Amino acid sequence: MTARAVLLVEDDVSVATVITAALNAEGYVVTCSDSIAGRDRLLARGEFAIMLTDVMLTDGDGIETLPAVRERYPHLPVIILSAQNTLDTAVRASDTGAFEYFPKPFDLDELVGAVHHGIGQGLDRARAPEPAAEPIPPGLPLVGRSAPMQAVYRMITRVLRNDLTVLILGESGTGKELVAEAIHQLGNRGSGPFVAVNAAAIPHDLIESELFGHEKGAFTGATARHLGKFELAAGGTLFLDEIGDMPIEAQTRLLRALQSGRIRRVGGAEDIVLDCRIVAATNRDLMPMIAAGTFRQDLYYRLAVVPIELPPLRDRADDIAALSHHFLTCAANEGLPRRQLTAAASALLARQPWRGNVRELRNLIYRLALMARDDVIDVAAIEPMLAGEAPTRAPEPRAPGDLASVLGQWLIENPGVPGQLYDDALAVFERPLFLHVLAQTAGNQLRAAQILGINRNTLRKRLQELGIHPEDAAIRAISGGLPFRPGAGEPQSA
């Protein structure tokens, strides 16, 4: 083996030229081929320290034939380059035992560094061939080829062949549960159950019973043994969603379970060995919560062995056209009319802020599929719906006792998209509440948070998600232009 010899299999002349120049500058000797057949001839004639290969070559798929290369040259590190920037490609690259995978366009310095480390690994030890790739389960709705999503795909592939704990971070609506499902389905535990639990939706006094289970007679109403989520996820994956909303006392028990690898049912006397992978997710910034003492630092480090941060939709505008097409297809498969978007309509959607991220886009696309008059959706059909996302006038005041009837009527008129009703209803309730309190404080968020009894950061985050700007004219209109009075909205002493 020649320690500086590199085989580059690339059919794009410009890409090959740039890579060759960069590697030559570092003292490597590069031999190029643009085909699978040429690659095999070169491998048979000479010994290379590393191979860089594209996926789509002039005579076939560069990944499909890699198992044979790995079998004949087990010491040869392989770096895969691809313009087919999908999760499927990233997983296929990982399943070949490739040393590294780079979606195009890539950082040239990172590539050169990977070549250096790959050659070092090849010289140090023989790499055993990996088993052939398993079929990719269909229907994983991870859509997008933007650079931010490529980073997500690469992180997903790194955790598929191990059981490391994963913490998925990202704003509400970015698709954290979809990533958790992808890690489960594509990983070693794909044949086992995927059990999801929303820590924010379980009553505080039932969290331990839900997670760890309970024995008959453990408390009033425990008429039979109940298996907790940990046991139900045995052999598979337990997804702990909204982990940032878990009460501190439940965090302590969760940490103990993760540290010991054992649980005990409420009222039980025997320990149960855990056999599930843990994937957690949150849309909250945990660091301020750790500083405030509302989230355990040791639990954070136990969960964040491999953090994966999902980008907000505004940072991946290049994916909006593909996402829109995907949601239109999903809507048609669910019985709604089959629609298409014009190029101008897609461009309009790509310019929107999407504070609700992918979830907001999905809801809009479903409404368009339902309500558009024509099969081809143009800008004129989208603009009124976009305008309707923001309130155009202050909500009419209602008597406090009428709140239940108002909500009931809203539920009748807005059945919502399945799985999103809670978030939609919460937004409808929060928007007028926040507007009212901000009007009282003339947009002063600190005072508004004090009146509401919530953390200022929580208020700021929810305002951003709801698209409410404290300085908006809508708030001034509600307040009638009155200046902020110190103590406004506070209870008055007798």
Tab-separated table of C-alpha atoms in Angstrom:
chain	number	residue	atom	x	y	z
A	1	MET	CA	0.000	0.000	0.000
A	2	THR	CA	1.250	3.447	-0.949
A	3	ALA	CA	0.388	5.753	1.955
A	4	ARG	CA	-0.176	8.815	-0.274
A	5	ALA	CA	-2.059	7.104	-3.148
A	6	VAL	CA	-5.702	8.177	-3.543
A	7	LEU	CA	-8.239	6.716	-5.980
A	8	LEU	CA	-10.909	9.246	-6.963
A	9	VAL	CA	-13.993	7.845	-8.757
A	10	GLU	CA	-15.922	10.889	-10.003
A	11	ASP	CA	-17.655	11.537	-13.339
A	12	ASP	CA	-17.991	15.303	-12.836
A	13	VAL	CA	-14.783	16.717	-14.317
A	14	SER	CA	-14.991	20.017	-12.453
A	15	VAL	CA	-15.475	18.302	-9.078
A	16	ALA	CA	-12.655	15.860	-9.810
A	17	THR	CA	-10.337	18.728	-10.769
A	18	VAL	CA	-11.015	20.663	-7.572
A	19	ILE	CA	-10.562	17.607	-5.317
A	20	THR	CA	-7.383	16.549	-7.141
A	21	ALA	CA	-5.845	20.009	-6.794
A	22	ALA	CA	-6.665	20.166	-3.077
A	23	LEU	CA	-5.194	16.719	-2.384
A	24	ASN	CA	-2.126	17.322	-4.555
A	25	ALA	CA	-1.434	20.448	-2.529
A	26	GLU	CA	-1.295	18.238	0.583
A	27	GLY	CA	1.160	15.819	-1.027
A	28	TYR	CA	-1.280	13.101	-2.084
A	29	VAL	CA	-1.036	11.349	-5.471
A	30	VAL	CA	-4.497	11.148	-7.043
A	31	THR	CA	-5.602	8.707	-9.738
A	32	CYS	CA	-9.006	9.391	-11.315
A	33	SER	CA	-11.713	7.280	-12.916
A	34	ASP	CA	-15.242	8.186	-14.011
A	35	SER	CA	-16.779	4.695	-13.993
A	36	ILE	CA	-17.203	1.528	-11.970
A	37	ALA	CA	-15.349	-0.504	-14.592
A	38	GLY	CA	-12.414	1.912	-14.554
A	39	ARG	CA	-12.390	1.861	-10.767
A	40	ASP	CA	-12.141	-1.926	-10.701
A	41	ARG	CA	-9.281	-1.971	-13.235
A	42	LEU	CA	-7.311	0.576	-11.224
A	43	LEU	CA	-7.904	-1.262	-7.949
A	44	ALA	CA	-6.631	-4.490	-9.520
A	45	ARG	CA	-3.427	-2.829	-10.813
A	46	GLY	CA	-2.312	-0.787	-7.838
A	47	GLU	CA	-2.605	-0.410	-4.080
A	48	PHE	CA	-4.381	2.689	-2.850
A	49	ALA	CA	-4.486	4.071	0.672
A	50	ILE	CA	-8.061	5.359	0.288
A	51	MET	CA	-10.852	5.608	-2.267
A	52	LEU	CA	-13.234	8.530	-2.813
A	53	THR	CA	-16.275	7.631	-4.903
A	54	ASP	CA	-19.348	9.366	-6.224
A	55	VAL	CA	-22.689	7.523	-6.187
A	56	MET	CA	-24.081	8.149	-9.683
A	57	LEU	CA	-21.356	7.188	-12.178
A	58	THR	CA	-21.357	6.776	-15.942
A	59	ASP	CA	-22.043	3.022	-15.770
A	60	GLY	CA	-24.057	2.579	-12.601
A	61	ASP	CA	-24.546	3.165	-8.882
A	62	GLY	CA	-21.258	3.493	-7.022
A	63	ILE	CA	-22.771	2.324	-3.727
A	64	GLU	CA	-24.368	-0.891	-5.018
A	65	THR	CA	-21.007	-2.373	-5.999
A	66	LEU	CA	-19.132	-1.350	-2.861
A	67	PRO	CA	-19.779	-4.583	-0.899
A	68	ALA	CA	-17.672	-6.463	-3.475
A	69	VAL	CA	-14.917	-3.852	-3.170
A	70	ARG	CA	-15.024	-4.091	0.633
A	71	GLU	CA	-14.729	-7.885	0.415
A	72	ARG	CA	-11.688	-7.797	-1.900
A	73	TYR	CA	-9.961	-4.824	-0.220
A	74	PRO	CA	-10.977	-4.927	3.467
A	75	HIS	CA	-8.199	-2.511	4.492
A	76	LEU	CA	-9.293	0.176	2.009
A	77	PRO	CA	-11.141	3.135	3.642
A	78	VAL	CA	-13.912	4.544	1.436
A	79	ILE	CA	-15.321	8.077	1.406
A	80	ILE	CA	-18.626	8.482	-0.447
A	81	LEU	CA	-19.552	11.712	-2.226
A	82	SER	CA	-23.080	12.283	-3.469
A	83	ALA	CA	-25.375	14.862	-5.000
A	84	GLN	CA	-28.305	12.538	-4.201
A	85	ASN	CA	-28.758	14.268	-0.875
A	86	THR	CA	-31.471	12.175	0.731
A	87	LEU	CA	-31.639	10.239	3.987
A	88	ASP	CA	-31.853	7.075	1.881
A	89	THR	CA	-28.443	7.806	0.329
A	90	ALA	CA	-26.889	8.668	3.676
A	91	VAL	CA	-28.149	5.408	5.206
A	92	ARG	CA	-26.978	3.355	2.207
A	93	ALA	CA	-23.545	4.959	2.514
A	94	SER	CA	-23.439	4.141	6.226
A	95	ASP	CA	-24.488	0.537	5.629
A	96	THR	CA	-21.523	-0.068	3.309
A	97	GLY	CA	-19.120	0.610	6.169
A	98	ALA	CA	-17.861	3.774	4.474
A	99	PHE	CA	-15.391	5.776	6.537
A	100	GLU	CA	-17.235	9.028	5.790
A	101	TYR	CA	-20.094	10.404	3.703
A	102	PHE	CA	-20.079	13.908	2.168
A	103	PRO	CA	-23.186	15.338	0.480
A	104	LYS	CA	-22.468	17.817	-2.300
A	105	PRO	CA	-21.603	20.617	-2.029
A	106	PHE	CA	-19.106	19.859	0.723
A	107	ASP	CA	-16.374	21.724	2.577
A	108	LEU	CA	-13.090	20.976	0.800
A	109	ASP	CA	-11.016	21.364	3.964
A	110	GLU	CA	-13.231	18.843	5.764
A	111	LEU	CA	-12.823	16.421	2.879
A	112	VAL	CA	-9.022	16.720	2.935
A	113	GLY	CA	-9.055	16.175	6.694
A	114	ALA	CA	-11.247	13.072	6.278
A	115	VAL	CA	-8.794	11.687	3.691
A	116	HIS	CA	-5.949	12.148	6.162
A	117	HIS	CA	-7.793	10.431	9.018
A	118	GLY	CA	-9.148	7.698	6.763
A	119	ILE	CA	-5.678	6.766	5.529
A	120	GLY	CA	-4.446	6.677	9.116
A	121	GLN	CA	-7.223	4.304	10.079
A	122	GLY	CA	-6.556	2.078	7.075
A	123	LEU	CA	-2.871	1.828	7.966
A	124	ASP	CA	-3.538	1.112	11.647
A	125	ARG	CA	-5.978	-1.797	11.330
A	126	ALA	CA	-8.008	-3.876	8.907
A	127	ARG	CA	-11.647	-2.937	8.606
A	128	ALA	CA	-13.943	-5.923	8.644
A	129	PRO	CA	-16.582	-5.897	5.877
A	130	GLU	CA	-20.035	-4.817	7.003
A	131	PRO	CA	-23.129	-6.904	6.260
A	132	ALA	CA	-25.136	-6.044	3.170
A	133	ALA	CA	-27.518	-3.155	3.549
A	134	GLU	CA	-30.982	-3.985	4.844
A	135	PRO	CA	-34.010	-2.723	2.926
A	136	ILE	CA	-34.946	0.855	3.781
A	137	PRO	CA	-38.438	0.958	5.294
A	138	PRO	CA	-40.751	2.965	3.007
A	139	GLY	CA	-42.751	5.993	4.024
A	140	LEU	CA	-40.293	7.833	6.273
A	141	PRO	CA	-41.464	11.440	5.837
A	142	LEU	CA	-38.059	13.119	6.180
A	143	VAL	CA	-38.044	15.384	3.172
A	144	GLY	CA	-35.359	17.828	2.084
A	145	ARG	CA	-31.909	18.056	0.561
A	146	SER	CA	-30.809	21.396	1.979
A	147	ALA	CA	-27.431	21.689	3.683
A	148	PRO	CA	-28.970	21.884	7.202
A	149	MET	CA	-30.899	18.669	6.583
A	150	GLN	CA	-27.800	16.948	5.236
A	151	ALA	CA	-26.158	17.561	8.609
A	152	VAL	CA	-29.187	15.952	10.277
A	153	TYR	CA	-29.024	12.927	7.964
A	154	ARG	CA	-25.341	12.449	8.691
A	155	MET	CA	-25.998	12.498	12.440
A	156	ILE	CA	-28.844	9.990	12.042
A	157	THR	CA	-26.600	7.547	10.185
A	158	ARG	CA	-23.994	7.767	12.962
A	159	VAL	CA	-26.409	6.410	15.580
A	160	LEU	CA	-28.096	3.624	13.603
A	161	ARG	CA	-25.695	0.831	14.537
A	162	ASN	CA	-25.498	1.598	18.251
A	163	ASP	CA	-27.835	2.258	21.165
A	164	LEU	CA	-26.434	5.620	22.263
A	165	THR	CA	-28.974	7.941	23.855
A	166	VAL	CA	-30.072	10.744	21.512
A	167	LEU	CA	-31.443	14.178	22.413
A	168	ILE	CA	-33.307	15.889	19.551
A	169	LEU	CA	-33.476	19.670	19.823
A	170	GLY	CA	-35.552	22.026	17.742
A	171	GLU	CA	-38.422	24.462	17.647
A	172	SER	CA	-42.006	23.267	17.790
A	173	GLY	CA	-43.130	21.820	14.473
A	174	THR	CA	-39.688	20.948	13.071
A	175	GLY	CA	-40.319	17.185	13.017
A	176	LYS	CA	-38.516	15.869	16.084
A	177	GLU	CA	-40.714	12.785	16.399
A	178	LEU	CA	-40.129	11.951	12.720
A	179	VAL	CA	-36.385	11.918	13.357
A	180	ALA	CA	-36.911	9.684	16.383
A	181	GLU	CA	-38.978	7.293	14.256
A	182	ALA	CA	-36.296	7.261	11.559
A	183	ILE	CA	-33.599	6.410	14.107
A	184	HIS	CA	-35.782	3.585	15.399
A	185	GLN	CA	-36.912	2.125	12.074
A	186	LEU	CA	-33.502	2.272	10.394
A	187	GLY	CA	-31.536	1.168	13.451
A	188	ASN	CA	-30.792	-2.135	15.139
A	189	ARG	CA	-34.079	-2.067	17.055
A	190	GLY	CA	-36.355	-1.456	14.081
A	191	SER	CA	-38.189	-4.757	14.586
A	192	GLY	CA	-39.117	-3.793	18.149
A	193	PRO	CA	-41.806	-1.379	19.371
A	194	PHE	CA	-41.584	2.392	19.122
A	195	VAL	CA	-43.225	3.835	22.237
A	196	ALA	CA	-43.734	7.600	22.430
A	197	VAL	CA	-44.653	9.461	25.593
A	198	ASN	CA	-45.277	13.182	25.898
A	199	ALA	CA	-43.920	14.272	29.266
A	200	ALA	CA	-45.934	17.500	29.079
A	201	ALA	CA	-49.262	15.704	28.587
A	202	ILE	CA	-49.128	13.342	31.587
A	203	PRO	CA	-50.510	14.621	34.920
A	204	HIS	CA	-47.641	15.180	37.342
A	205	ASP	CA	-48.905	12.652	39.858
A	206	LEU	CA	-49.114	9.905	37.207
A	207	ILE	CA	-45.736	10.324	35.488
A	208	GLU	CA	-43.944	7.646	37.526
A	209	SER	CA	-46.784	5.181	36.995
A	210	GLU	CA	-46.816	5.886	33.246
A	211	LEU	CA	-43.066	5.504	32.858
A	212	PHE	CA	-42.306	2.704	35.313
A	213	GLY	CA	-45.679	1.011	35.780
A	214	HIS	CA	-47.367	0.045	39.027
A	215	GLU	CA	-48.450	-3.026	40.935
A	216	LYS	CA	-51.993	-3.863	41.892
A	217	GLY	CA	-52.915	-2.007	45.054
A	218	ALA	CA	-49.986	0.408	44.830
A	219	PHE	CA	-52.393	3.331	45.282
A	220	THR	CA	-56.097	4.072	45.265
A	221	GLY	CA	-57.530	2.990	41.940
A	222	ALA	CA	-54.664	0.629	41.047
A	223	THR	CA	-56.910	-2.393	40.535
A	224	ALA	CA	-54.455	-4.318	38.365
A	225	ARG	CA	-50.788	-4.432	37.419
A	226	HIS	CA	-49.917	-1.751	34.873
A	227	LEU	CA	-46.848	-1.954	32.627
A	228	GLY	CA	-45.033	1.343	32.168
A	229	LYS	CA	-43.617	2.789	28.977
A	230	PHE	CA	-40.130	1.438	29.710
A	231	GLU	CA	-41.417	-2.136	29.774
A	232	LEU	CA	-43.692	-1.634	26.768
A	233	ALA	CA	-40.649	-0.421	24.787
A	234	ALA	CA	-38.593	-3.536	25.579
A	235	GLY	CA	-36.567	-4.527	22.528
A	236	GLY	CA	-37.318	-1.217	20.836
A	237	THR	CA	-37.166	2.530	21.410
A	238	LEU	CA	-38.689	4.766	24.073
A	239	PHE	CA	-39.241	8.313	22.805
A	240	LEU	CA	-39.508	10.891	25.595
A	241	ASP	CA	-41.022	13.961	23.969
A	242	GLU	CA	-41.117	17.405	25.618
A	243	ILE	CA	-38.575	16.218	28.183
A	244	GLY	CA	-38.025	19.827	29.246
A	245	ASP	CA	-41.525	19.868	30.770
A	246	MET	CA	-40.939	16.881	33.046
A	247	PRO	CA	-41.308	17.727	36.761
A	248	ILE	CA	-38.057	17.832	38.710
A	249	GLU	CA	-39.025	14.911	40.971
A	250	ALA	CA	-39.729	12.705	37.956
A	251	GLN	CA	-36.407	13.796	36.445
A	252	THR	CA	-34.663	12.345	39.498
A	253	ARG	CA	-36.279	8.935	39.044
A	254	LEU	CA	-35.619	8.981	35.299
A	255	LEU	CA	-31.945	9.765	35.909
A	256	ARG	CA	-31.673	6.912	38.402
A	257	ALA	CA	-33.224	4.529	35.886
A	258	LEU	CA	-30.869	5.603	33.108
A	259	GLN	CA	-27.821	5.367	35.368
A	260	SER	CA	-28.641	1.937	36.775
A	261	GLY	CA	-30.302	0.434	33.719
A	262	ARG	CA	-33.080	-0.797	36.004
A	263	ILE	CA	-36.552	0.324	37.035
A	264	ARG	CA	-39.033	-0.667	39.707
A	265	ARG	CA	-42.784	-0.428	39.345
A	266	VAL	CA	-44.607	1.819	41.783
A	267	GLY	CA	-45.420	-0.413	44.736
A	268	GLY	CA	-43.129	-3.139	43.426
A	269	ALA	CA	-40.269	-4.930	45.153
A	270	GLU	CA	-38.305	-6.293	42.196
A	271	ASP	CA	-35.981	-4.465	39.813
A	272	ILE	CA	-36.578	-4.802	36.077
A	273	VAL	CA	-33.625	-4.604	33.684
A	274	LEU	CA	-34.126	-2.048	30.914
A	275	ASP	CA	-33.930	-3.201	27.308
A	276	CYS	CA	-34.765	-0.168	25.189
A	277	ARG	CA	-33.051	2.686	23.457
A	278	ILE	CA	-33.791	6.177	24.782
A	279	VAL	CA	-34.466	9.053	22.410
A	280	ALA	CA	-35.587	12.330	23.988
A	281	ALA	CA	-36.707	15.617	22.471
A	282	THR	CA	-37.512	19.142	23.542
A	283	ASN	CA	-38.321	22.495	21.990
A	284	ARG	CA	-37.055	24.325	25.065
A	285	ASP	CA	-33.621	25.775	25.740
A	286	LEU	CA	-32.477	23.561	28.597
A	287	MET	CA	-29.419	25.588	29.593
A	288	PRO	CA	-31.369	28.463	31.220
A	289	MET	CA	-33.554	25.846	32.918
A	290	ILE	CA	-30.452	24.133	34.299
A	291	ALA	CA	-29.209	27.495	35.589
A	292	ALA	CA	-32.611	28.143	37.177
A	293	GLY	CA	-32.668	24.694	38.802
A	294	THR	CA	-35.767	23.475	36.921
A	295	PHE	CA	-33.901	20.865	34.886
A	296	ARG	CA	-31.212	18.569	36.235
A	297	GLN	CA	-27.787	19.105	34.703
A	298	ASP	CA	-26.777	15.469	35.249
A	299	LEU	CA	-29.926	14.301	33.447
A	300	TYR	CA	-29.142	16.611	30.543
A	301	TYR	CA	-25.695	15.093	30.067
A	302	ARG	CA	-27.146	11.603	30.415
A	303	LEU	CA	-29.664	12.324	27.626
A	304	ALA	CA	-27.472	14.434	25.339
A	305	VAL	CA	-24.923	11.736	24.527
A	306	VAL	CA	-25.651	12.452	20.857
A	307	PRO	CA	-27.494	15.766	20.344
A	308	ILE	CA	-29.224	16.301	17.001
A	309	GLU	CA	-30.467	19.831	16.333
A	310	LEU	CA	-33.237	20.237	13.776
A	311	PRO	CA	-33.149	23.470	11.756
A	312	PRO	CA	-36.224	25.699	11.675
A	313	LEU	CA	-37.980	25.817	8.311
A	314	ARG	CA	-36.858	29.404	7.723
A	315	ASP	CA	-33.260	28.113	7.590
A	316	ARG	CA	-34.066	25.503	4.947
A	317	ALA	CA	-36.175	27.426	2.447
A	318	ASP	CA	-34.710	25.322	-0.372
A	319	ASP	CA	-36.746	22.378	0.943
A	320	ILE	CA	-40.135	24.105	0.927
A	321	ALA	CA	-41.016	23.164	-2.667
A	322	ALA	CA	-40.230	19.481	-2.004
A	323	LEU	CA	-42.110	19.558	1.309
A	324	SER	CA	-45.135	21.181	-0.332
A	325	HIS	CA	-45.197	18.530	-3.051
A	326	HIS	CA	-44.871	15.817	-0.387
A	327	PHE	CA	-47.797	17.191	1.631
A	328	LEU	CA	-49.966	17.556	-1.473
A	329	THR	CA	-49.293	13.898	-2.238
A	330	CYS	CA	-50.127	12.924	1.350
A	331	ALA	CA	-53.343	14.945	1.181
A	332	ALA	CA	-54.359	13.204	-2.045
A	333	ASN	CA	-53.626	9.805	-0.498
A	334	GLU	CA	-55.952	10.747	2.363
A	335	GLY	CA	-58.834	11.501	0.019
A	336	LEU	CA	-58.401	15.207	-0.687
A	337	PRO	CA	-58.299	16.481	-4.301
A	338	ARG	CA	-54.957	16.043	-6.071
A	339	ARG	CA	-53.338	19.469	-6.508
A	340	GLN	CA	-50.167	21.015	-7.865
A	341	LEU	CA	-48.334	24.270	-7.146
A	342	THR	CA	-47.111	26.697	-9.765
A	343	ALA	CA	-43.458	27.753	-9.623
A	344	ALA	CA	-44.538	31.231	-8.491
A	345	ALA	CA	-46.653	29.727	-5.702
A	346	SER	CA	-43.724	27.637	-4.476
A	347	ALA	CA	-41.496	30.720	-4.548
A	348	LEU	CA	-44.060	32.638	-2.484
A	349	LEU	CA	-44.158	29.885	0.133
A	350	ALA	CA	-40.347	29.831	0.273
A	351	ARG	CA	-40.338	33.515	1.285
A	352	GLN	CA	-42.602	33.081	4.316
A	353	PRO	CA	-41.220	33.104	7.884
A	354	TRP	CA	-42.989	29.848	8.935
A	355	ARG	CA	-42.896	30.466	12.661
A	356	GLY	CA	-44.766	27.190	13.107
A	357	ASN	CA	-42.167	25.425	10.948
A	358	VAL	CA	-43.022	22.281	8.974
A	359	ARG	CA	-46.250	21.761	10.913
A	360	GLU	CA	-47.517	25.182	9.852
A	361	LEU	CA	-46.602	24.520	6.217
A	362	ARG	CA	-48.339	21.149	6.319
A	363	ASN	CA	-51.539	22.633	7.710
A	364	LEU	CA	-51.563	25.340	5.031
A	365	ILE	CA	-50.984	22.815	2.233
A	366	TYR	CA	-53.840	20.649	3.500
A	367	ARG	CA	-56.158	23.663	3.607
A	368	LEU	CA	-55.136	24.559	0.065
A	369	ALA	CA	-55.777	20.999	-1.094
A	370	LEU	CA	-59.237	21.167	0.460
A	371	MET	CA	-60.311	24.686	-0.508
A	372	ALA	CA	-58.544	25.607	-3.755
A	373	ARG	CA	-60.885	25.960	-6.728
A	374	ASP	CA	-58.400	24.754	-9.327
A	375	ASP	CA	-56.178	21.697	-9.528
A	376	VAL	CA	-53.170	23.959	-10.112
A	377	ILE	CA	-52.676	26.268	-7.136
A	378	ASP	CA	-51.299	29.706	-7.966
A	379	VAL	CA	-50.276	32.758	-5.964
A	380	ALA	CA	-53.803	34.172	-5.991
A	381	ALA	CA	-55.098	31.142	-4.098
A	382	ILE	CA	-52.346	31.253	-1.469
A	383	GLU	CA	-52.191	34.963	-0.627
A	384	PRO	CA	-55.603	35.171	1.114
A	385	MET	CA	-54.722	32.214	3.337
A	386	LEU	CA	-51.338	33.692	4.219
A	387	ALA	CA	-53.013	36.969	5.088
A	388	GLY	CA	-55.440	35.079	7.307
A	389	GLU	CA	-52.614	33.686	9.422
A	390	ALA	CA	-52.229	37.005	11.265
A	391	PRO	CA	-55.100	38.763	13.097
A	392	THR	CA	-56.368	41.774	11.179
A	393	ARG	CA	-58.241	43.276	14.103
A	394	ALA	CA	-58.540	42.981	17.817
A	395	PRO	CA	-60.704	40.092	19.064
A	396	GLU	CA	-64.094	41.080	20.361
A	397	PRO	CA	-64.355	41.015	24.153
A	398	ARG	CA	-66.489	38.279	25.632
A	399	ALA	CA	-67.751	37.556	29.095
A	400	PRO	CA	-65.456	35.244	31.059
A	401	GLY	CA	-68.244	32.758	31.604
A	402	ASP	CA	-68.657	32.399	27.832
A	403	LEU	CA	-65.161	30.959	27.280
A	404	ALA	CA	-66.291	27.331	27.182
A	405	SER	CA	-69.020	28.026	24.624
A	406	VAL	CA	-66.607	30.055	22.479
A	407	LEU	CA	-64.106	27.195	22.490
A	408	GLY	CA	-66.862	24.690	21.772
A	409	GLN	CA	-68.024	26.685	18.750
A	410	TRP	CA	-64.438	26.993	17.515
A	411	LEU	CA	-64.024	23.213	17.736
A	412	ILE	CA	-67.161	22.722	15.655
A	413	GLU	CA	-65.981	25.145	12.989
A	414	ASN	CA	-62.341	24.024	13.034
A	415	PRO	CA	-62.035	20.242	13.343
A	416	GLY	CA	-58.339	20.657	12.493
A	417	VAL	CA	-55.768	18.258	11.120
A	418	PRO	CA	-55.579	14.990	13.092
A	419	GLY	CA	-52.755	15.107	15.613
A	420	GLN	CA	-52.570	18.913	15.712
A	421	LEU	CA	-55.819	19.870	17.477
A	422	TYR	CA	-54.212	20.501	20.865
A	423	ASP	CA	-51.565	22.870	19.470
A	424	ASP	CA	-54.124	24.685	17.294
A	425	ALA	CA	-56.593	25.160	20.167
A	426	LEU	CA	-53.828	26.295	22.505
A	427	ALA	CA	-52.713	28.909	19.985
A	428	VAL	CA	-56.293	30.205	19.642
A	429	PHE	CA	-56.531	30.594	23.418
A	430	GLU	CA	-53.065	32.075	23.928
A	431	ARG	CA	-53.170	34.670	21.156
A	432	PRO	CA	-55.968	36.899	22.583
A	433	LEU	CA	-54.654	36.365	26.127
A	434	PHE	CA	-51.159	37.535	25.212
A	435	LEU	CA	-52.477	40.420	23.131
A	436	HIS	CA	-54.645	41.586	26.037
A	437	VAL	CA	-51.828	41.484	28.596
A	438	LEU	CA	-49.332	43.113	26.209
A	439	ALA	CA	-51.887	45.848	25.601
A	440	GLN	CA	-52.067	46.437	29.352
A	441	THR	CA	-48.281	46.746	29.543
A	442	ALA	CA	-47.865	48.614	26.239
A	443	GLY	CA	-45.689	45.790	24.936
A	444	ASN	CA	-43.467	45.469	28.026
A	445	GLN	CA	-42.674	41.731	27.989
A	446	LEU	CA	-41.153	41.610	31.469
A	447	ARG	CA	-44.288	43.098	33.035
A	448	ALA	CA	-46.512	40.915	30.849
A	449	ALA	CA	-44.698	37.780	32.033
A	450	GLN	CA	-45.117	38.872	35.656
A	451	ILE	CA	-48.861	39.371	35.172
A	452	LEU	CA	-49.228	36.015	33.448
A	453	GLY	CA	-47.068	34.268	36.046
A	454	ILE	CA	-44.752	32.673	33.507
A	455	ASN	CA	-41.070	32.927	32.701
A	456	ARG	CA	-40.066	35.829	30.450
A	457	ASN	CA	-38.172	33.495	28.110
A	458	THR	CA	-41.252	31.278	27.844
A	459	LEU	CA	-43.383	34.285	26.923
A	460	ARG	CA	-40.879	35.505	24.342
A	461	LYS	CA	-40.686	32.046	22.755
A	462	ARG	CA	-44.467	31.657	22.545
A	463	LEU	CA	-44.858	35.153	21.103
A	464	GLN	CA	-42.345	34.251	18.420
A	465	GLU	CA	-44.116	30.967	17.638
A	466	LEU	CA	-47.499	32.718	17.430
A	467	GLY	CA	-46.120	35.538	15.285
A	468	ILE	CA	-46.997	38.238	17.840
A	469	HIS	CA	-44.780	41.317	17.897
A	470	PRO	CA	-45.242	43.450	21.039
A	471	GLU	CA	-44.823	46.646	19.055
A	472	ASP	CA	-47.540	45.757	16.525
A	473	ALA	CA	-50.348	48.183	15.832
A	474	ALA	CA	-52.818	45.452	16.818
A	475	ILE	CA	-51.673	45.679	20.435
A	476	ARG	CA	-51.805	49.480	20.386
A	477	ALA	CA	-55.321	49.252	18.961
A	478	ILE	CA	-56.472	46.986	21.788
A	479	SER	CA	-54.994	49.291	24.386
A	480	GLY	CA	-56.523	52.328	22.711
A	481	GLY	CA	-53.109	53.939	22.503
A	482	LEU	CA	-52.954	54.376	26.261
A	483	PRO	CA	-49.466	54.680	27.757
A	484	PHE	CA	-48.207	51.990	30.115
A	485	ARG	CA	-49.060	52.678	33.740
A	486	PRO	CA	-46.735	51.131	36.314
A	487	GLY	CA	-48.617	48.388	38.111
A	488	ALA	CA	-51.202	48.054	35.346
A	489	GLY	CA	-52.852	44.667	35.509
A	490	GLU	CA	-51.610	43.945	39.045
A	491	PRO	CA	-54.079	43.101	41.820
A	492	GLN	CA	-54.969	46.208	43.784
A	493	SER	CA	-54.765	46.107	47.566
A	494	ALA	CA	-57.894	46.892	49.487
